[in-house]
Amino acid sequence: MKKPFFSVVIPTLNEEKFLPKLLRNLVDQYWSDFEVIHIDGHSDDQTVQEAAKFKTKLNIKTVTCKIRNVSVQRNLGGEHAVGEWIIFFDADTQIDPDFLLGIRYNIAKAERRGHEFGVFSSLITLNDFDAKKSKHRVSSNVVNSVLTASAKSDRPRLFGAMIGVSREAFTEIQFDPNSKFAEDMLFAEQIINKGYDYRLFRTPKFKFSMRRWDEQSLVATAAKAGLLQMQLIFGKDFSEKDYEMAGGTNYDHKD
């Protein structure tokens, strides 16, 4: 059987509300050469049952992970994936119908030019709910500026809400389950240190959910950013001892 070009990996915990939105987006993709690996952290709600509703519409497989840890769940999804490229989405990410087609085009264009890379992400846009708030529109512009400015460095800023990696690179580097914060950026940094290039695509953009930014205060966000910088400078993790996925039930978001 022919292996799919993309493996889409989605870790979840109590995401019965958001996961179906992303799965519907995947059903609508113009580029259909992909599989979906859903890794659930034994959710307490109907997340798994919601995913099962898409079995006749998608090439989807749900795997239950005993550990509620986003890095562990992503790595488990990567182990099950068979595609040439693995794309990790958060459950609250949303994409337009041309997203995977656009990513495929970007990869093909780079290959034709001899510009190989091992890890990628793209600029963000907002879902319809978040786009109604001016503060989120401003924040998304700032985020895109940071993503663009850091793209050429060996420490690019990016979000695990959408991060792609070649199968070859993933066999060498996986997400660190012990990282308590910004495990996505550390993952990309380690891949770059292995000699792989990073690419930030301007298009297609993915729809980033601002629900965590609604929930967390600026002080808490700044504190986490400070911990990340200390971790990068001193090579030591200063975060909390325990780290579980936050999960959908922790966010009171109306979208």
Tab-separated table of C-alpha atoms in Angstrom:
chain	number	residue	atom	x	y	z
A	1	MET	CA	0.000	0.000	0.000
A	2	LYS	CA	1.272	3.452	-0.935
A	3	LYS	CA	2.340	5.510	2.059
A	4	PRO	CA	0.744	8.965	2.454
A	5	PHE	CA	2.807	12.067	1.867
A	6	PHE	CA	1.724	13.688	5.146
A	7	SER	CA	1.035	12.223	8.554
A	8	VAL	CA	-1.033	14.636	10.628
A	9	VAL	CA	-0.532	14.059	14.360
A	10	ILE	CA	-2.977	15.576	16.857
A	11	PRO	CA	-2.429	15.122	20.621
A	12	THR	CA	-5.557	15.715	22.711
A	13	LEU	CA	-6.869	15.894	26.231
A	14	ASN	CA	-10.540	16.735	26.757
A	15	GLU	CA	-10.923	18.417	23.373
A	16	GLU	CA	-14.440	17.286	22.420
A	17	LYS	CA	-15.281	20.856	21.455
A	18	PHE	CA	-12.273	21.791	19.349
A	19	LEU	CA	-11.079	18.532	17.781
A	20	PRO	CA	-14.148	18.117	15.524
A	21	LYS	CA	-13.505	21.583	14.052
A	22	LEU	CA	-9.987	20.588	13.002
A	23	LEU	CA	-11.117	17.201	11.712
A	24	ARG	CA	-13.790	18.873	9.588
A	25	ASN	CA	-11.067	21.146	8.219
A	26	LEU	CA	-9.057	18.050	7.289
A	27	VAL	CA	-12.048	16.449	5.578
A	28	ASP	CA	-12.287	19.572	3.390
A	29	GLN	CA	-8.628	19.592	2.283
A	30	TYR	CA	-7.943	19.824	-1.462
A	31	TRP	CA	-4.797	17.706	-0.956
A	32	SER	CA	-5.978	14.337	0.324
A	33	ASP	CA	-2.743	12.318	0.441
A	34	PHE	CA	-2.485	12.227	4.233
A	35	GLU	CA	-3.310	10.156	7.289
A	36	VAL	CA	-4.426	11.385	10.708
A	37	ILE	CA	-2.907	10.001	13.911
A	38	HIS	CA	-4.961	11.083	16.920
A	39	ILE	CA	-3.163	10.571	20.237
A	40	ASP	CA	-5.508	10.964	23.188
A	41	GLY	CA	-4.389	11.289	26.806
A	42	HIS	CA	-7.297	9.164	28.093
A	43	SER	CA	-9.708	12.103	28.007
A	44	ASP	CA	-12.519	12.386	30.541
A	45	ASP	CA	-14.965	13.772	27.991
A	46	GLN	CA	-16.186	12.619	24.542
A	47	THR	CA	-13.020	13.445	22.583
A	48	VAL	CA	-12.416	9.860	21.428
A	49	GLN	CA	-16.053	9.367	20.510
A	50	GLU	CA	-16.018	12.578	18.487
A	51	ALA	CA	-12.908	11.418	16.603
A	52	ALA	CA	-14.604	8.084	15.825
A	53	LYS	CA	-17.339	9.918	13.917
A	54	PHE	CA	-14.775	10.786	11.226
A	55	LYS	CA	-13.605	7.251	10.470
A	56	THR	CA	-15.665	7.070	7.294
A	57	LYS	CA	-14.449	10.487	6.137
A	58	LEU	CA	-10.751	10.407	7.022
A	59	ASN	CA	-7.875	7.965	7.169
A	60	ILE	CA	-7.758	8.391	10.934
A	61	LYS	CA	-6.442	6.250	13.761
A	62	THR	CA	-6.906	6.990	17.464
A	63	VAL	CA	-4.277	5.790	19.922
A	64	THR	CA	-4.637	6.157	23.683
A	65	CYS	CA	-1.557	7.358	25.534
A	66	LYS	CA	-1.204	6.494	29.217
A	67	ILE	CA	0.769	9.663	29.923
A	68	ARG	CA	-0.830	13.082	29.670
A	69	ASN	CA	2.152	14.953	28.290
A	70	VAL	CA	2.122	16.795	24.981
A	71	SER	CA	5.678	15.769	24.061
A	72	VAL	CA	5.074	12.120	24.916
A	73	GLN	CA	1.869	12.168	22.895
A	74	ARG	CA	3.504	13.847	19.896
A	75	ASN	CA	6.356	11.366	19.953
A	76	LEU	CA	3.932	8.461	20.120
A	77	GLY	CA	2.084	9.890	17.143
A	78	GLY	CA	5.350	10.193	15.260
A	79	GLU	CA	6.102	6.542	15.956
A	80	HIS	CA	2.794	5.526	14.386
A	81	ALA	CA	3.138	7.891	11.439
A	82	VAL	CA	4.238	6.535	8.045
A	83	GLY	CA	4.169	9.708	5.928
A	84	GLU	CA	7.187	11.385	4.361
A	85	TRP	CA	6.454	14.490	6.418
A	86	ILE	CA	4.833	14.693	9.853
A	87	ILE	CA	2.692	17.702	10.716
A	88	PHE	CA	1.825	18.243	14.373
A	89	PHE	CA	-1.341	20.218	15.095
A	90	ASP	CA	-2.862	21.268	18.402
A	91	ALA	CA	-6.517	20.305	18.632
A	92	ASP	CA	-7.627	23.966	18.595
A	93	THR	CA	-5.747	24.774	15.394
A	94	GLN	CA	-7.858	25.391	12.311
A	95	ILE	CA	-6.845	25.423	8.639
A	96	ASP	CA	-8.329	26.449	5.303
A	97	PRO	CA	-9.061	23.859	2.579
A	98	ASP	CA	-5.893	24.741	0.645
A	99	PHE	CA	-3.536	24.401	3.618
A	100	LEU	CA	-1.992	20.988	2.972
A	101	LEU	CA	-1.898	21.678	-0.763
A	102	GLY	CA	-0.003	24.895	-0.058
A	103	ILE	CA	2.480	23.126	2.225
A	104	ARG	CA	3.003	20.455	-0.435
A	105	TYR	CA	3.670	23.180	-3.009
A	106	ASN	CA	6.219	24.869	-0.721
A	107	ILE	CA	8.060	21.588	-0.189
A	108	ALA	CA	8.103	20.826	-3.920
A	109	LYS	CA	9.337	24.328	-4.748
A	110	ALA	CA	12.181	24.033	-2.240
A	111	GLU	CA	13.138	20.620	-3.604
A	112	ARG	CA	13.280	21.947	-7.170
A	113	ARG	CA	15.622	24.701	-6.033
A	114	GLY	CA	17.765	22.315	-4.018
A	115	HIS	CA	16.844	24.015	-0.741
A	116	GLU	CA	16.338	21.047	1.545
A	117	PHE	CA	15.113	21.497	5.097
A	118	GLY	CA	14.017	19.288	7.982
A	119	VAL	CA	11.560	21.342	10.002
A	120	PHE	CA	9.038	24.049	9.152
A	121	SER	CA	6.178	26.164	10.375
A	122	SER	CA	4.155	29.064	8.973
A	123	LEU	CA	2.813	32.462	9.909
A	124	ILE	CA	-0.438	32.603	11.840
A	125	THR	CA	-3.863	34.070	11.300
A	126	LEU	CA	-6.911	34.013	13.572
A	127	ASN	CA	-10.082	31.971	13.632
A	128	ASP	CA	-13.355	33.847	13.179
A	129	PHE	CA	-13.998	34.137	16.919
A	130	ASP	CA	-10.595	35.564	17.864
A	131	ALA	CA	-10.499	37.884	14.850
A	132	LYS	CA	-13.379	39.861	16.382
A	133	LYS	CA	-11.133	41.083	19.208
A	134	SER	CA	-8.807	43.972	18.411
A	135	LYS	CA	-6.271	42.895	21.042
A	136	HIS	CA	-5.909	39.521	19.330
A	137	ARG	CA	-5.539	41.118	15.908
A	138	VAL	CA	-2.724	43.255	17.276
A	139	SER	CA	-1.146	40.273	19.017
A	140	SER	CA	-1.215	38.163	15.862
A	141	ASN	CA	0.649	40.869	13.946
A	142	VAL	CA	3.277	41.059	16.688
A	143	VAL	CA	3.590	37.270	16.728
A	144	ASN	CA	4.131	37.144	12.975
A	145	SER	CA	6.815	39.815	13.259
A	146	VAL	CA	8.637	37.757	15.891
A	147	LEU	CA	8.281	34.558	13.862
A	148	THR	CA	9.694	36.278	10.789
A	149	ALA	CA	12.552	38.007	12.618
A	150	SER	CA	13.714	34.795	14.290
A	151	ALA	CA	13.325	32.496	11.276
A	152	LYS	CA	16.933	32.881	10.130
A	153	SER	CA	18.415	32.287	13.567
A	154	ASP	CA	19.416	28.981	15.142
A	155	ARG	CA	16.677	29.535	17.743
A	156	PRO	CA	13.529	30.252	15.734
A	157	ARG	CA	10.326	31.113	17.547
A	158	LEU	CA	7.439	28.894	16.508
A	159	PHE	CA	4.344	27.190	17.896
A	160	GLY	CA	3.610	23.508	18.373
A	161	ALA	CA	0.120	24.409	17.184
A	162	MET	CA	1.576	23.727	13.718
A	163	ILE	CA	5.028	22.338	13.231
A	164	GLY	CA	6.203	20.061	10.440
A	165	VAL	CA	9.211	17.760	10.338
A	166	SER	CA	10.666	15.363	7.801
A	167	ARG	CA	10.611	11.701	8.698
A	168	GLU	CA	14.411	11.641	8.482
A	169	ALA	CA	14.789	14.461	11.000
A	170	PHE	CA	12.217	12.970	13.367
A	171	THR	CA	14.148	9.691	13.506
A	172	GLU	CA	17.033	11.691	14.994
A	173	ILE	CA	15.219	14.183	17.219
A	174	GLN	CA	11.951	13.896	19.147
A	175	PHE	CA	10.164	16.234	21.558
A	176	ASP	CA	11.656	16.298	25.048
A	177	PRO	CA	9.026	15.053	27.573
A	178	ASN	CA	10.938	16.764	30.387
A	179	SER	CA	10.641	20.251	28.905
A	180	LYS	CA	7.976	22.135	30.846
A	181	PHE	CA	7.683	25.121	28.517
A	182	ALA	CA	8.393	25.894	24.831
A	183	GLU	CA	9.136	22.272	23.999
A	184	ASP	CA	8.247	23.128	20.397
A	185	MET	CA	11.012	25.721	20.047
A	186	LEU	CA	13.526	23.448	21.753
A	187	PHE	CA	12.554	20.657	19.358
A	188	ALA	CA	13.239	22.872	16.336
A	189	GLU	CA	16.494	24.118	17.845
A	190	GLN	CA	17.768	20.572	18.345
A	191	ILE	CA	16.910	19.645	14.759
A	192	ILE	CA	18.788	22.716	13.498
A	193	ASN	CA	21.760	21.769	15.644
A	194	LYS	CA	21.753	18.405	13.855
A	195	GLY	CA	22.392	20.238	10.606
A	196	TYR	CA	18.846	20.527	9.223
A	197	ASP	CA	17.493	23.829	7.935
A	198	TYR	CA	14.310	25.501	9.170
A	199	ARG	CA	11.722	27.123	6.910
A	200	LEU	CA	8.991	29.585	7.863
A	201	PHE	CA	6.275	29.736	5.213
A	202	ARG	CA	4.450	33.031	4.763
A	203	THR	CA	1.580	31.133	3.180
A	204	PRO	CA	-0.508	29.177	3.808
A	205	LYS	CA	-1.160	30.484	7.303
A	206	PHE	CA	-2.755	28.382	10.021
A	207	LYS	CA	-5.463	29.654	12.346
A	208	PHE	CA	-3.966	29.974	15.800
A	209	SER	CA	-6.296	29.877	18.801
A	210	MET	CA	-5.843	32.695	21.328
A	211	ARG	CA	-7.789	30.906	24.080
A	212	ARG	CA	-4.697	30.484	26.262
A	213	TRP	CA	-3.915	34.166	25.885
A	214	ASP	CA	-7.393	34.986	27.115
A	215	GLU	CA	-6.916	32.781	30.152
A	216	GLN	CA	-3.391	33.712	31.182
A	217	SER	CA	-2.399	37.107	32.488
A	218	LEU	CA	0.448	39.081	30.941
A	219	VAL	CA	2.422	38.601	34.160
A	220	ALA	CA	2.117	34.804	33.971
A	221	THR	CA	3.072	34.817	30.307
A	222	ALA	CA	6.084	37.040	30.978
A	223	ALA	CA	7.161	34.754	33.828
A	224	LYS	CA	7.066	31.711	31.549
A	225	ALA	CA	9.023	33.599	28.907
A	226	GLY	CA	11.633	34.413	31.532
A	227	LEU	CA	11.893	30.739	32.487
A	228	LEU	CA	12.435	29.855	28.854
A	229	GLN	CA	15.282	32.351	28.518
A	230	MET	CA	16.942	30.986	31.664
A	231	GLN	CA	16.576	27.475	30.288
A	232	LEU	CA	18.185	28.471	26.979
A	233	ILE	CA	21.038	30.374	28.665
A	234	PHE	CA	21.894	27.934	31.452
A	235	GLY	CA	20.792	24.661	29.849
A	236	LYS	CA	18.688	23.847	32.906
A	237	ASP	CA	14.946	23.460	33.253
A	238	PHE	CA	13.606	25.856	35.893
A	239	SER	CA	9.920	25.039	35.406
A	240	GLU	CA	7.504	23.096	37.556
A	241	LYS	CA	8.320	19.479	38.328
A	242	ASP	CA	5.095	18.081	36.876
A	243	TYR	CA	3.805	18.781	33.393
A	244	GLU	CA	0.539	17.550	31.976
A	245	MET	CA	-1.290	18.725	28.905
A	246	ALA	CA	-3.574	21.589	29.859
A	247	GLY	CA	-6.538	20.069	28.068
A	248	GLY	CA	-9.653	21.606	26.603
A	249	THR	CA	-11.661	21.669	29.807
A	250	ASN	CA	-9.230	24.179	31.321
A	251	TYR	CA	-10.256	26.866	28.856
A	252	ASP	CA	-13.589	28.672	28.953
A	253	HIS	CA	-13.613	29.810	25.345
A	254	LYS	CA	-16.805	30.589	23.435
A	255	ASP	CA	-15.538	29.678	19.965
